[in-house]
Short mmCIF file of C-alpha atoms and ligand atoms in Angstrom, two decimals:
data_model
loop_
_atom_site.label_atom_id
_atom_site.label_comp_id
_atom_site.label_asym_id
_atom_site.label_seq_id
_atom_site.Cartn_x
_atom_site.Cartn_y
_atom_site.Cartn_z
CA UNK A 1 133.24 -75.32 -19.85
CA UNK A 2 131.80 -77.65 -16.84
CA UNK A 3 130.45 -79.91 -19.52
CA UNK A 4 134.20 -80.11 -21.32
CA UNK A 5 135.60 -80.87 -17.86
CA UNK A 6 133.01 -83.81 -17.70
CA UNK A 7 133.79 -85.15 -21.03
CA UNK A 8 137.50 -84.94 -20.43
CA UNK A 9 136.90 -86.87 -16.87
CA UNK A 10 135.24 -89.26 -18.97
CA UNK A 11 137.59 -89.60 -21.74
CA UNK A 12 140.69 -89.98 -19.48
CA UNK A 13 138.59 -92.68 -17.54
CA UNK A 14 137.93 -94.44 -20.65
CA UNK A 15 141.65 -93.95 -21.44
CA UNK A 16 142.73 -95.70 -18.12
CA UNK A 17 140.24 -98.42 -18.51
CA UNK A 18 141.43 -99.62 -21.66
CA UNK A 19 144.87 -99.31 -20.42
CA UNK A 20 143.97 -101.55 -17.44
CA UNK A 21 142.30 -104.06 -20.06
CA UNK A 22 145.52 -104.19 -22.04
CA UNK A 23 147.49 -104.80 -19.01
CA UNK A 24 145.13 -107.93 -17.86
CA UNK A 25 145.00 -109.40 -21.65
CA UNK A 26 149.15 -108.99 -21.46
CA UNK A 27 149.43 -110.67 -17.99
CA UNK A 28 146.92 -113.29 -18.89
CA UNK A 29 149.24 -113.82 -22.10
CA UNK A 30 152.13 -113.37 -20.46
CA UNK A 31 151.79 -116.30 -18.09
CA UNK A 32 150.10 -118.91 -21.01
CA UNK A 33 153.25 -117.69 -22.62
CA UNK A 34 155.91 -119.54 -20.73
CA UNK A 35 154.21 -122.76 -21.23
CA UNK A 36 153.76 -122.17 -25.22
CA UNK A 37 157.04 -121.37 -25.00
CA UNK A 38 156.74 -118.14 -27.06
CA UNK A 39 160.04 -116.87 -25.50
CA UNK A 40 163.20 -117.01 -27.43
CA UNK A 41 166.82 -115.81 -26.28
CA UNK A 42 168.69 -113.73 -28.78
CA UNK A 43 172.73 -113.19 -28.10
CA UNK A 44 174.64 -110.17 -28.64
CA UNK A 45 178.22 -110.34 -28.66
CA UNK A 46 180.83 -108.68 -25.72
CA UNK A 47 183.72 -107.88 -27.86
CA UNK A 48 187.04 -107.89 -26.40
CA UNK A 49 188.97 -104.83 -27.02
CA UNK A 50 192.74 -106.41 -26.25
CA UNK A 51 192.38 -109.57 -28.10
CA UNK A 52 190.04 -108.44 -30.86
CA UNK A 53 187.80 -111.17 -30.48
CA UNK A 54 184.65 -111.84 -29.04
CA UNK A 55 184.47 -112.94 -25.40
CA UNK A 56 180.98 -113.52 -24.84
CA UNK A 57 177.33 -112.78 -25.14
CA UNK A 58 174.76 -111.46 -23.37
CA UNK A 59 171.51 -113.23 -23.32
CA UNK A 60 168.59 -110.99 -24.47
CA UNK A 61 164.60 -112.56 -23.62
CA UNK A 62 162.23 -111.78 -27.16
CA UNK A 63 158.74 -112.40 -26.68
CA UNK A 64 157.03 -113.81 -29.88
CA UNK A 65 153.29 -112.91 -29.26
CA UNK A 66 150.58 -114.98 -31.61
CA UNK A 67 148.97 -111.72 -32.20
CA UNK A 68 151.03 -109.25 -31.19
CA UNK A 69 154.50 -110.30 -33.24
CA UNK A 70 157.37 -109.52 -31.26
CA UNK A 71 157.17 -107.89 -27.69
CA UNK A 72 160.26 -105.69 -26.53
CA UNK A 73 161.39 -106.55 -23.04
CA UNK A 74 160.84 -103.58 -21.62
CA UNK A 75 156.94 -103.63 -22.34
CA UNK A 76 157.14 -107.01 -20.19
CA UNK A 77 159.45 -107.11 -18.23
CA UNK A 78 158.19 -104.49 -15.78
CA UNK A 79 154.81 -106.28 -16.12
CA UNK A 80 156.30 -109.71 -15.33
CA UNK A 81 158.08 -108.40 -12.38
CA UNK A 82 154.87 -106.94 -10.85
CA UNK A 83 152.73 -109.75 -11.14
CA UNK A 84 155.82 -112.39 -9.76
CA UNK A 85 156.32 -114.11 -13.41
CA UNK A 86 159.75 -113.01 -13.91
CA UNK A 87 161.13 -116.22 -11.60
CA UNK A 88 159.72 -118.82 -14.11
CA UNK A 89 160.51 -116.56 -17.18
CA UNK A 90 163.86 -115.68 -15.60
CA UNK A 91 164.77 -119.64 -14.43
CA UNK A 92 163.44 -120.90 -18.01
CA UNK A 93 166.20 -117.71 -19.09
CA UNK A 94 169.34 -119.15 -17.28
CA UNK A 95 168.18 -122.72 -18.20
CA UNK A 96 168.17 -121.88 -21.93
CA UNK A 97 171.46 -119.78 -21.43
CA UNK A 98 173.31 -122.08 -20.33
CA UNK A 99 172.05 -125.12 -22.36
CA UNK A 100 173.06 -122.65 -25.58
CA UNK A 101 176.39 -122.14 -23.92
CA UNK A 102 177.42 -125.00 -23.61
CA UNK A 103 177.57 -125.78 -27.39
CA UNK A 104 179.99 -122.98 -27.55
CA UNK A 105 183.40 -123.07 -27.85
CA UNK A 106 185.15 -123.13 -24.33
CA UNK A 107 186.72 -119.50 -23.62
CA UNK A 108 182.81 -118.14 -24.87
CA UNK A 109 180.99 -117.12 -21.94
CA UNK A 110 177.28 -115.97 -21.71
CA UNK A 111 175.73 -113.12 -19.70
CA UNK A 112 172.17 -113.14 -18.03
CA UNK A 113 170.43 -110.45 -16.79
CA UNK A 114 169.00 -111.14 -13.42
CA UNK A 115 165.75 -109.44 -11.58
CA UNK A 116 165.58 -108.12 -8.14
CA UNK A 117 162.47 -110.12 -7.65
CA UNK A 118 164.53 -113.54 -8.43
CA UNK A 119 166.90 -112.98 -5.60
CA UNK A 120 163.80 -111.81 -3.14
CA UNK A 121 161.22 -114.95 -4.03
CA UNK A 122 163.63 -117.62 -5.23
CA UNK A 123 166.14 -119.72 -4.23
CA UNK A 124 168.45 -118.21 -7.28
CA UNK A 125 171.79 -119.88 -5.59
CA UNK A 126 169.79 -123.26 -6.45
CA UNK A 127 168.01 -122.46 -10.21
CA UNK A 128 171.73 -120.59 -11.02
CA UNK A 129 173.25 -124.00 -9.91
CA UNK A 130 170.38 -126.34 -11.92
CA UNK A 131 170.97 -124.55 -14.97
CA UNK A 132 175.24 -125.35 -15.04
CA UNK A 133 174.43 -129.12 -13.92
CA UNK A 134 172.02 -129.98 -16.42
CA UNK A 135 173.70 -127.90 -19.11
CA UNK A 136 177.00 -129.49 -17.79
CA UNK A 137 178.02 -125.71 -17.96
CA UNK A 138 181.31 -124.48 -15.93
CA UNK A 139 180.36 -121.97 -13.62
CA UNK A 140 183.14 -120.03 -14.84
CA UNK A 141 181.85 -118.97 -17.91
CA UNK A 142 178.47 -117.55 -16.56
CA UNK A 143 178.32 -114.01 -15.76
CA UNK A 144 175.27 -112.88 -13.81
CA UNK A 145 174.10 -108.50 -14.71
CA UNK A 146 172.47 -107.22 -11.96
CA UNK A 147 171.33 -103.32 -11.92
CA UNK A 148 171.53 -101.08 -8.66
CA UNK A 149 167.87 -101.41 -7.98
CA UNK A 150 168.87 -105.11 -7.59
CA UNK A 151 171.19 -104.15 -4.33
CA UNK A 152 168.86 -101.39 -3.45
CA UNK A 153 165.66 -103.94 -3.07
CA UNK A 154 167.64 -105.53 0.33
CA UNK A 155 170.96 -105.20 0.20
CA UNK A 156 171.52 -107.65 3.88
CA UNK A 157 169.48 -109.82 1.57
CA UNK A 158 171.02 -109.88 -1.15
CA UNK A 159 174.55 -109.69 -0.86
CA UNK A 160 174.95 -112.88 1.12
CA UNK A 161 173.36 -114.37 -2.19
CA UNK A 162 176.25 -112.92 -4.48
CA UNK A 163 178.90 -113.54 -2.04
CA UNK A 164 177.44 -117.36 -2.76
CA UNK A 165 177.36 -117.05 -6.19
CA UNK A 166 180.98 -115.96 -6.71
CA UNK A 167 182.63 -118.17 -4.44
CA UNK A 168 181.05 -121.08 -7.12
CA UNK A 169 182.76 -119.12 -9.46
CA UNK A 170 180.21 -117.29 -11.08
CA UNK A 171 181.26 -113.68 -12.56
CA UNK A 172 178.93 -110.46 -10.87
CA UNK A 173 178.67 -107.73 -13.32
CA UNK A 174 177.04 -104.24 -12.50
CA UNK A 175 174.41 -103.46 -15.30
CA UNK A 176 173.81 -99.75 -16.56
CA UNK A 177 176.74 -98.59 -14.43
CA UNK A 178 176.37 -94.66 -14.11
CA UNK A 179 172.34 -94.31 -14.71
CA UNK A 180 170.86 -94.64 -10.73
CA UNK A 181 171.55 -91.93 -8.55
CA UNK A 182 174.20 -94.41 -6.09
CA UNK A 183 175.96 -96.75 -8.15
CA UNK A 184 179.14 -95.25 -7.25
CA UNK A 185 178.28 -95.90 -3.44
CA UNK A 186 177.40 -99.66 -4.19
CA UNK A 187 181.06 -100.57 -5.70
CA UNK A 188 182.30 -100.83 -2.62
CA UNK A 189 179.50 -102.87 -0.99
CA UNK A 190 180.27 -105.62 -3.34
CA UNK A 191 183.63 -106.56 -5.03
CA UNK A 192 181.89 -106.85 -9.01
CA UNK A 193 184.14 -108.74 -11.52
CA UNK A 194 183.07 -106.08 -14.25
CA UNK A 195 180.83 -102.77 -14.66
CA UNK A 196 178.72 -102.12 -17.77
CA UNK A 197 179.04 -98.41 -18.65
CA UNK A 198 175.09 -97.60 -19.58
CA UNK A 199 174.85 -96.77 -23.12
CA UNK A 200 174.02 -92.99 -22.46
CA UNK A 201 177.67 -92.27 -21.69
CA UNK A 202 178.76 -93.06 -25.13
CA UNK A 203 176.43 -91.07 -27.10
CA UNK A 204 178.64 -87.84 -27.38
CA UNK A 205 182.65 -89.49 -26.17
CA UNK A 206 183.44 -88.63 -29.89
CA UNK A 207 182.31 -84.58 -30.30
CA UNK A 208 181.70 -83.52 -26.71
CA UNK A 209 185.30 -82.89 -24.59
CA UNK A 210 183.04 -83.52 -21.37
CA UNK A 211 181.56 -86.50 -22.20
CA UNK A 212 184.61 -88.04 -23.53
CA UNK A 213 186.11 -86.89 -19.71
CA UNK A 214 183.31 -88.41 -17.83
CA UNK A 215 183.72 -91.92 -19.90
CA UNK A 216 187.78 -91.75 -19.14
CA UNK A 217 186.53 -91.25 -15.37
CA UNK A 218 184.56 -94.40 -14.85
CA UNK A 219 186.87 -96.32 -16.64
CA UNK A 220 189.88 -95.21 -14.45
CA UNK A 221 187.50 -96.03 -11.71
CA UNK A 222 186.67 -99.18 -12.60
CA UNK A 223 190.20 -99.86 -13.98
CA UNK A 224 190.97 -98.58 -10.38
CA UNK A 225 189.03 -100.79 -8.54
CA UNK A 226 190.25 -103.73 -10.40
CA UNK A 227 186.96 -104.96 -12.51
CA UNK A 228 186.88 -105.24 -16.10
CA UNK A 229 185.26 -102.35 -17.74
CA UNK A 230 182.06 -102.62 -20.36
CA UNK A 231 181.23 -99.98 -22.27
CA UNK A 232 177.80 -100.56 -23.60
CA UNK A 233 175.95 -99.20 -27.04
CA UNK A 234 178.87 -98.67 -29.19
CA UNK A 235 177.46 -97.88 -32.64
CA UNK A 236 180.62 -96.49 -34.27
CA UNK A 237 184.24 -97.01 -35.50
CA UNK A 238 185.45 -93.63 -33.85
CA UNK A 239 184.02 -94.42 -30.59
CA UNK A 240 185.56 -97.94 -30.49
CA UNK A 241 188.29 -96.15 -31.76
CA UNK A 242 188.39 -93.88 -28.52
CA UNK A 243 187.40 -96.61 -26.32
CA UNK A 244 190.76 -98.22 -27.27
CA UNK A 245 192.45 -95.43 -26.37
CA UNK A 246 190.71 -94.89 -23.15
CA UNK A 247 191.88 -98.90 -22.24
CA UNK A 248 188.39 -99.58 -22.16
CA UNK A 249 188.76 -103.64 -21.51
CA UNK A 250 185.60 -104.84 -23.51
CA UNK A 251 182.29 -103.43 -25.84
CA UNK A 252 179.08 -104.37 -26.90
CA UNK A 253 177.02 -102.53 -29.54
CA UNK A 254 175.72 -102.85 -32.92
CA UNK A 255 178.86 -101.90 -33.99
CA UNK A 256 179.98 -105.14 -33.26
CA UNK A 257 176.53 -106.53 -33.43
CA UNK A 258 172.65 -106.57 -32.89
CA UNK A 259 171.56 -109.15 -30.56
CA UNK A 260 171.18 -112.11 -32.86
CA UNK A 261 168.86 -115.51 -32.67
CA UNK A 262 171.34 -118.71 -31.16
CA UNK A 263 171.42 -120.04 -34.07
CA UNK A 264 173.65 -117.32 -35.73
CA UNK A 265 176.72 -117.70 -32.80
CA UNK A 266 178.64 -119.96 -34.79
CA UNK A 267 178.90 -117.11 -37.72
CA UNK A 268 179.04 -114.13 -35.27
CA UNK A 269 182.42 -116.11 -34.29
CA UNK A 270 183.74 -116.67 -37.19
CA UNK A 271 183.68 -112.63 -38.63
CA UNK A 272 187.54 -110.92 -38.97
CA UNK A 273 188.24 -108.70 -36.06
CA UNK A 274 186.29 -105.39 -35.96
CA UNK A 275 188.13 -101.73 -36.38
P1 C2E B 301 170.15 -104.23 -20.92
O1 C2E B 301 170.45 -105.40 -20.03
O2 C2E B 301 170.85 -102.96 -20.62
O3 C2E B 301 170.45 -104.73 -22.40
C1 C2E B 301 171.01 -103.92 -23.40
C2 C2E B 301 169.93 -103.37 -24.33
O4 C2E B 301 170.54 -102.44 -25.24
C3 C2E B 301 169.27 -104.43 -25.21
O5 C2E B 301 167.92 -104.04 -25.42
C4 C2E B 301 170.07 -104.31 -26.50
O6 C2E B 301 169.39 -104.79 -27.64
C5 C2E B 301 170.29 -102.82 -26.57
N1 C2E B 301 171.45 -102.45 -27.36
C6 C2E B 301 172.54 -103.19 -27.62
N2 C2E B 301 173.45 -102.52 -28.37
C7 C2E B 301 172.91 -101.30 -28.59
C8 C2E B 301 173.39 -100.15 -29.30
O7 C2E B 301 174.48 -100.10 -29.89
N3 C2E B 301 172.56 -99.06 -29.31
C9 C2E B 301 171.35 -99.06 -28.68
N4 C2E B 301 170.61 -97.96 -28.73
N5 C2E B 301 170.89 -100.14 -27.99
C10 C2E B 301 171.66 -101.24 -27.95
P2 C2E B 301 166.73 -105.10 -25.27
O8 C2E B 301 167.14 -106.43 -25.83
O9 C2E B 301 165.50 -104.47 -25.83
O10 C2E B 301 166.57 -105.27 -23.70
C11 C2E B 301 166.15 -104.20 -22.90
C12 C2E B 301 166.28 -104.54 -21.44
O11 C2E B 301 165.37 -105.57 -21.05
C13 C2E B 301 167.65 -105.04 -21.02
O12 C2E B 301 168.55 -103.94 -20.90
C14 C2E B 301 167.31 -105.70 -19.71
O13 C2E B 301 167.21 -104.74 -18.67
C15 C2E B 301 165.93 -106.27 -19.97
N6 C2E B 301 166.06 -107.71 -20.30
C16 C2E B 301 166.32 -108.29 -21.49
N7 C2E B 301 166.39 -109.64 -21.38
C17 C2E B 301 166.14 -109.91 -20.07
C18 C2E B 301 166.06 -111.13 -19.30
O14 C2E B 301 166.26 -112.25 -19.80
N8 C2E B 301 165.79 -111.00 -17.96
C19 C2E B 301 165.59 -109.78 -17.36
N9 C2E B 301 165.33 -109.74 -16.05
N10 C2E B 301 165.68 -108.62 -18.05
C20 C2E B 301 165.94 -108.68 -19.38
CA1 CA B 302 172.24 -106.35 -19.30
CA1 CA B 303 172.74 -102.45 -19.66
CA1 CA B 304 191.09 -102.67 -17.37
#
């Protein structure tokens, strides 16, 4: 039994080891990466519930490894953010955003997501306002997602950095509203021009009476508060259906859509409203 211990140790240090060499190859790839520009930005559409048209997209980062084909985001994201690369990867991400933007047609707006680490080890006021100026981009039509551990990381910190950022005109939103254990006590630390309802309240809105009442909650809250309400991972016509109902302002899903490469706005745009 002592000797099955041993070989166990072993095995799980073996198991670590080669976890820690995939890590190193990944970081070592992950910083030749920005400069082989082997990062793409895919768009997925916010769909506008009142007007029955699409109001925006969200910018998505897709890694295309050599080897490895196509990396999710969260298998390097987390890495990137360790290790510090998430402020050229992220400033690269608002440059490209907002250069694709601009080709759009004017009431299209485009969402970035936005580390914690960019607002502690940048100046993101200054790579937010590069981006608009040489994309000739309106502030106005850039919405910035930040999630709770964003506030959490410094909140002295960081909210004189949003305050900034919205007095250019640039549009806060609260990412995966509902999932960390304070969001609710963050809405009033910051006035947010929209929450994103995290994708795990829609699941059961359609068969489950209490789910359905918790998603009517936040959206009265919200509504309540006076942002604009996302509701996040809508896969079906019954719960857009619902979400109508429940004066939800705005959706995103692959209802409406996947997240698609730029290329493929123009079409995305030009598809009959969605029921
Ligand atoms: P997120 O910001 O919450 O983005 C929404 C995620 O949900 C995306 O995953 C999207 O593809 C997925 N999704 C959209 N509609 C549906 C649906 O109907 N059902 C389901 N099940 N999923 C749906 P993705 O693209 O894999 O991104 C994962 C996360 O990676 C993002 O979550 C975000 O936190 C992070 N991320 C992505 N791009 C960037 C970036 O440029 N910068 C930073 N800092 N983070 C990013
Ligand atoms: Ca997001
Ligand atoms: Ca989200
Ligand atoms: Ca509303």
């Amino acid at each position: 039994a002592k000797a099955d211990g041993r070989k166990r140790e072993r095995f799980f240090a073996n198991e670590m080891e080669a976890q820690m060499q995939l890590r190193h190859a990944l970081e070592a790839d992950l910083r030749a990466a920005v400069e082989k520009e082997e990062f793409e930005l895919h768009y997925q559409p916010l769909y506008d519930l009142t007007q029955r048209r699409i109001c925006g997209f969200e910018a998505l980062i897709r890694w295309n490894h050599p080897v490895r084909g196509r990396v999710p985001p969260m298998d390097f994201i987390p890495l990137a953010e360790e290790v510090g690369l998430v402020v050229d990867i992220g400033r690269w991400v608002l440059r490209r955003a907002c250069d694709d933007a601009a080709q759009w047609p004017e009431g299209i707006k485009v969402a970035v997501n936005v580390s914690a680490i960019q607002f502690s080890s940048s100046d993101l006021t200054r790579d937010v306002s590069e981006a608009l100026a040489a994309a000739t981009l309106s502030p106005s039509r850039l919405e910035l997602e930040i999630t709770e551990s964003v506030l959490m990381e410094n909140l002295s910190e960081v909210l004189p950095i949003l305050h900034a950022l919205k007095e250019r005109g640039i549009h806060i939103s609260m990412d995966d509203f509902g999932t960390g254990y304070s969001s609710l006590s963050y809405l009033s630390s910051f006035p947010f021009d929209k929450i994103k309802i995290d994708k795990s309240f829609v699941n059961d809105i359609v068969d489950n009476k209490e789910a359905h009442a918790i998603m009517h909650a936040i959206i009265l809250l919200g509504d309540a508060l006076g942002m604009r309400v996302t509701v996040e991972g809508v896969e079906t016509a019954e719960q857009l259906a619902l979400l109508e109902c429940e004066e939800c302002d705005e959706i995103q899903g692959y209802h409406i859509s996947p997240p698609r490469p730029a290329r493929e706005v123009p079409h995305l745009l030009s598809l009959p409203p969605k029921n």
